[in-house]
Amino acid sequence: MGFASGVVVLASVLMMLTGLLQIMQGIGALANGDFYVLRGSYTYDFDVTAWGWVHLVLGFIALVAGLALLSGAIWARLTAITLAVLSIMINFAWLPYFPWWAMSIMVLDVLVIWAVTKFEPYG
């Protein structure tokens, strides 16, 4: 029981960390759009300001979902999985702008999915 509870807490903390990183990424894109440079043409070539808003909104939602995940509610677990998958897709599209940052967030998202689906919360 202690290990399963610990894994759910890990998922919650990772979800909140991912949310904070997304918020930082969004603020960075909104504050200084010239920081991110797209080299060459890319299919998902959107305005950096639009990407900033996408990351900012996703980050706030992920942060709240991470807090809700501490309750162990099924809806919070499903929301966390959905947001992690969405975050992976968004950061895949963000790869040409800031590859190492995007890959780091994608790894955290995979860990969130693993932790949320692996064990039953608190029992």
Backbone as numpy.savetxt, mean C-alpha at the origin, in Angstrom:
# Nx Ny Nz CAx CAy CAz Cx Cy Cz
-2.27 -19.58 19.45 -3.09 -18.38 19.45 -2.23 -17.13 19.45
-1.15 -17.11 20.23 -0.30 -15.93 20.29 0.35 -15.61 18.97
0.78 -16.67 18.25 1.43 -16.44 16.97 0.45 -15.90 15.94
-0.74 -16.47 15.91 -1.74 -15.99 14.95 -2.10 -14.54 15.23
-2.26 -14.22 16.49 -2.55 -12.83 16.85 -1.41 -11.92 16.45
-0.20 -12.41 16.66 0.98 -11.62 16.29 1.06 -11.38 14.79
0.65 -12.36 14.00 0.69 -12.21 12.55 -0.36 -11.20 12.09
-1.51 -11.20 12.73 -2.54 -10.22 12.38 -2.06 -8.81 12.76
-1.40 -8.69 13.89 -0.84 -7.39 14.28 0.24 -6.98 13.28
1.07 -7.94 12.85 2.08 -7.65 11.83 1.42 -7.14 10.55
0.35 -7.79 10.13 -0.36 -7.35 8.92 -0.89 -5.94 9.10
-1.41 -5.65 10.28 -1.94 -4.32 10.55 -0.85 -3.27 10.49
0.28 -3.56 11.13 1.40 -2.61 11.13 1.95 -2.42 9.72
2.08 -3.51 8.97 2.57 -3.41 7.59 1.60 -2.61 6.72
0.31 -2.81 6.96 -0.70 -2.06 6.20 -0.61 -0.57 6.51
-0.44 -0.24 7.78 -0.30 1.17 8.15 1.00 1.75 7.60
2.09 0.96 7.62 3.36 1.41 7.05 3.22 1.66 5.55
2.57 0.74 4.87 2.33 0.91 3.44 1.52 2.18 3.18
0.51 2.41 4.00 -0.29 3.62 3.87 0.54 4.88 4.05
1.39 4.88 5.07 2.26 6.04 5.30 3.23 6.26 4.14
3.79 5.17 3.61 4.70 5.30 2.47 3.96 5.83 1.24
2.73 5.37 1.04 1.93 5.87 -0.08 1.64 7.36 0.10
1.33 7.77 1.34 1.07 9.18 1.62 2.31 10.01 1.32
3.47 9.54 1.76 4.72 10.26 1.50 4.99 10.36 0.00
4.72 9.28 -0.72 4.91 9.26 -2.17 3.97 10.26 -2.83
2.72 10.30 -2.38 1.75 11.24 -2.93 2.11 12.68 -2.65
2.53 12.97 -1.41 2.93 14.33 -1.07 4.13 14.76 -1.88
5.08 13.83 -2.05 6.27 14.13 -2.87 5.91 14.46 -4.30
4.97 13.72 -4.87 4.56 13.98 -6.25 3.79 15.29 -6.37
2.99 15.62 -5.34 2.22 16.87 -5.39 3.10 18.08 -5.12
4.05 17.95 -4.21 4.88 19.09 -3.82 5.95 19.40 -4.86
6.52 18.37 -5.46 7.61 18.59 -6.41 7.49 17.56 -7.53
6.65 17.86 -8.50 6.42 16.94 -9.61 7.65 16.69 -10.47
8.63 17.59 -10.40 9.84 17.42 -11.20 10.79 16.39 -10.59
10.53 15.99 -9.36 11.39 15.00 -8.70 11.30 13.65 -9.42
10.09 13.30 -9.86 9.87 12.03 -10.55 9.99 12.27 -12.05
10.88 11.55 -12.68 11.13 11.73 -14.11 10.85 10.41 -14.82
9.99 10.46 -15.81 9.69 9.29 -16.61 10.64 9.29 -17.80
11.39 8.23 -17.95 12.35 8.14 -19.06 11.73 7.29 -20.16
11.64 7.87 -21.33 11.07 7.16 -22.45 9.55 7.16 -22.40
8.96 6.41 -23.31 7.50 6.32 -23.32 7.07 5.10 -22.51
5.91 5.21 -21.91 5.39 4.15 -21.08 3.88 4.14 -21.21
3.30 2.98 -21.19 1.86 2.83 -21.39 1.06 3.62 -20.37
1.51 3.61 -19.11 0.77 4.25 -18.02 1.34 5.62 -17.72
1.57 6.41 -18.76 2.17 7.73 -18.63 1.09 8.75 -18.27
0.89 8.94 -16.95 -0.08 9.92 -16.46 0.67 11.11 -15.88
-0.05 12.17 -15.67 0.51 13.34 -15.03 0.95 12.99 -13.61
2.12 13.48 -13.19 2.65 13.17 -11.86 1.72 13.68 -10.77
1.05 14.79 -11.01 0.10 15.31 -10.02 -1.06 14.34 -9.83
-1.54 13.77 -10.92 -2.62 12.77 -10.81 -2.13 11.56 -10.03
-0.91 11.11 -10.30 -0.34 10.00 -9.54 -0.22 10.36 -8.06
0.14 11.60 -7.79 0.25 12.05 -6.40 -1.06 11.91 -5.66
-2.15 12.31 -6.30 -3.46 12.20 -5.66 -3.87 10.74 -5.48
-3.56 9.91 -6.47 -3.88 8.49 -6.37 -3.17 7.87 -5.16
-1.87 8.15 -5.03 -1.10 7.60 -3.91 -1.55 8.18 -2.57
-1.89 9.44 -2.55 -2.32 10.08 -1.31 -3.64 9.48 -0.81
-4.61 9.35 -1.69 -5.91 8.79 -1.31 -5.77 7.32 -0.91
-5.03 6.55 -1.71 -4.82 5.15 -1.38 -4.10 5.00 -0.04
-3.15 5.88 0.22 -2.41 5.84 1.48 -3.29 6.08 2.69
-4.16 7.07 2.60 -5.07 7.35 3.73 -6.04 6.20 3.96
-6.56 5.62 2.88 -7.47 4.49 3.02 -6.74 3.29 3.62
-5.50 3.04 3.17 -4.72 1.92 3.70 -4.38 2.13 5.17
-4.10 3.35 5.55 -3.80 3.66 6.95 -5.01 3.36 7.84
-6.18 3.78 7.41 -7.41 3.51 8.17 -7.71 2.01 8.19
-7.50 1.33 7.06 -7.74 -0.11 7.00 -6.78 -0.86 7.93
-5.54 -0.38 8.02 -4.59 -1.00 8.94 -5.03 -0.87 10.39
-5.58 0.27 10.74 -6.11 0.45 12.09 -7.32 -0.46 12.33
-8.19 -0.57 11.34 -9.38 -1.41 11.47 -9.00 -2.89 11.53
-7.89 -3.25 10.91 -7.44 -4.64 10.91 -7.11 -5.12 12.32
-6.74 -4.21 13.19 -6.46 -4.58 14.58 -7.69 -5.16 15.28
-8.88 -4.83 14.80 -10.10 -5.35 15.41 -10.30 -6.82 15.07
-9.67 -7.28 14.01 -9.82 -8.67 13.60 -11.10 -8.94 12.83
-11.83 -7.90 12.48 -13.09 -8.07 11.76 -12.84 -8.62 10.35
-13.77 -9.46 9.90 -13.65 -10.05 8.57 -13.65 -8.97 7.49
-14.52 -7.95 7.63 -14.57 -6.89 6.62 -13.23 -6.16 6.55
-12.54 -6.00 7.68 -11.24 -5.33 7.68 -10.20 -6.18 6.96
-10.28 -7.49 7.14 -9.35 -8.39 6.45 -9.58 -8.35 4.95
-10.84 -8.39 4.52 -11.15 -8.33 3.09 -10.76 -6.99 2.49
-10.98 -5.93 3.24 -10.58 -4.60 2.78 -9.06 -4.51 2.64
-8.33 -5.07 3.62 -6.87 -5.04 3.57 -6.35 -5.79 2.35
-6.93 -6.94 2.06 -6.50 -7.72 0.89 -6.80 -6.94 -0.39
-7.99 -6.39 -0.48 -8.38 -5.62 -1.67 -7.46 -4.42 -1.87
-7.17 -3.69 -0.80 -6.29 -2.52 -0.91 -4.86 -2.93 -1.25
-4.39 -4.04 -0.70 -3.04 -4.49 -1.01 -2.92 -4.87 -2.49
-3.93 -5.56 -3.01 -3.93 -5.91 -4.44 -3.98 -4.64 -5.30
-4.83 -3.70 -4.94 -4.92 -2.43 -5.66 -3.60 -1.68 -5.60
-2.97 -1.68 -4.44 -1.68 -1.02 -4.27 -0.60 -1.66 -5.14
-0.61 -2.98 -5.23 0.35 -3.67 -6.10 0.15 -3.23 -7.54
-1.10 -3.16 -7.99 -1.38 -2.76 -9.37 -0.95 -1.31 -9.62
-1.26 -0.43 -8.69 -0.90 0.98 -8.85 0.62 1.15 -8.84
1.29 0.46 -7.95 2.74 0.61 -7.88 3.44 -0.07 -9.05
2.82 -1.08 -9.64 3.37 -1.64 -10.87 3.35 -0.59 -11.98
2.25 0.14 -12.06 2.15 1.21 -13.06 3.10 2.36 -12.74
3.47 2.51 -11.47 4.35 3.60 -11.01 5.83 3.23 -11.18
6.15 1.99 -11.52 7.54 1.52 -11.59 8.50 2.42 -12.37
8.14 2.94 -13.54 9.10 3.75 -14.29 9.44 5.08 -13.61
8.58 5.54 -12.71 8.82 6.82 -12.05 9.80 6.68 -10.89
9.66 5.64 -10.10 10.49 5.46 -8.90 10.53 3.97 -8.58
11.35 3.18 -9.32 11.25 1.72 -9.28 11.51 1.09 -7.91
12.55 1.49 -7.22 12.88 0.83 -5.95 11.81 1.09 -4.89
11.29 2.28 -4.87 10.24 2.62 -3.91 8.98 1.81 -4.22
8.61 1.76 -5.49 7.41 1.02 -5.89 7.56 -0.47 -5.58
8.73 -1.03 -5.85 8.94 -2.46 -5.57 8.92 -2.73 -4.07
9.44 -1.81 -3.28 9.42 -1.99 -1.82 7.98 -2.03 -1.30
7.15 -1.14 -1.79 5.75 -1.12 -1.37 5.04 -2.39 -1.85
5.37 -2.85 -3.05 4.76 -4.07 -3.56 5.12 -5.28 -2.68
6.35 -5.35 -2.22 6.77 -6.44 -1.32 5.99 -6.37 -0.01
5.85 -5.16 0.55 5.07 -5.01 1.78 3.62 -5.44 1.57
3.07 -5.12 0.41 1.69 -5.51 0.11 1.55 -7.03 0.05
2.52 -7.71 -0.55 2.48 -9.18 -0.59 2.54 -9.74 0.82
3.37 -9.16 1.67 3.45 -9.61 3.06 2.13 -9.38 3.80
1.46 -8.28 3.51 0.14 -8.02 4.12 -0.84 -9.10 3.69
-0.88 -9.41 2.41 -1.80 -10.43 1.92 -1.50 -11.77 2.58
-0.23 -12.13 2.67 0.15 -13.39 3.31 -0.30 -13.41 4.77
-0.01 -12.35 5.49 -0.33 -12.33 6.92 -1.82 -12.34 7.18
-2.58 -11.66 6.35 -4.03 -11.59 6.56 -4.69 -12.92 6.21
-4.20 -13.60 5.19 -4.84 -14.84 4.75 -4.31 -16.09 5.44
-3.18 -15.98 6.07 -2.53 -17.17 6.64 -3.19 -17.66 7.93
-3.57 -16.78 8.80 -4.04 -17.18 10.13 -5.37 -16.56 10.47
-6.08 -17.25 11.34 -7.32 -16.71 11.89 -6.98 -15.68 12.96
-7.66 -14.55 12.98 -7.33 -13.53 13.98 -7.80 -13.91 15.38
-6.93 -13.73 16.32 -7.26 -13.84 17.76 -7.96 -15.13 18.11
-7.55 -16.21 17.56 -8.21 -17.43 17.97 -7.82 -18.56 17.12
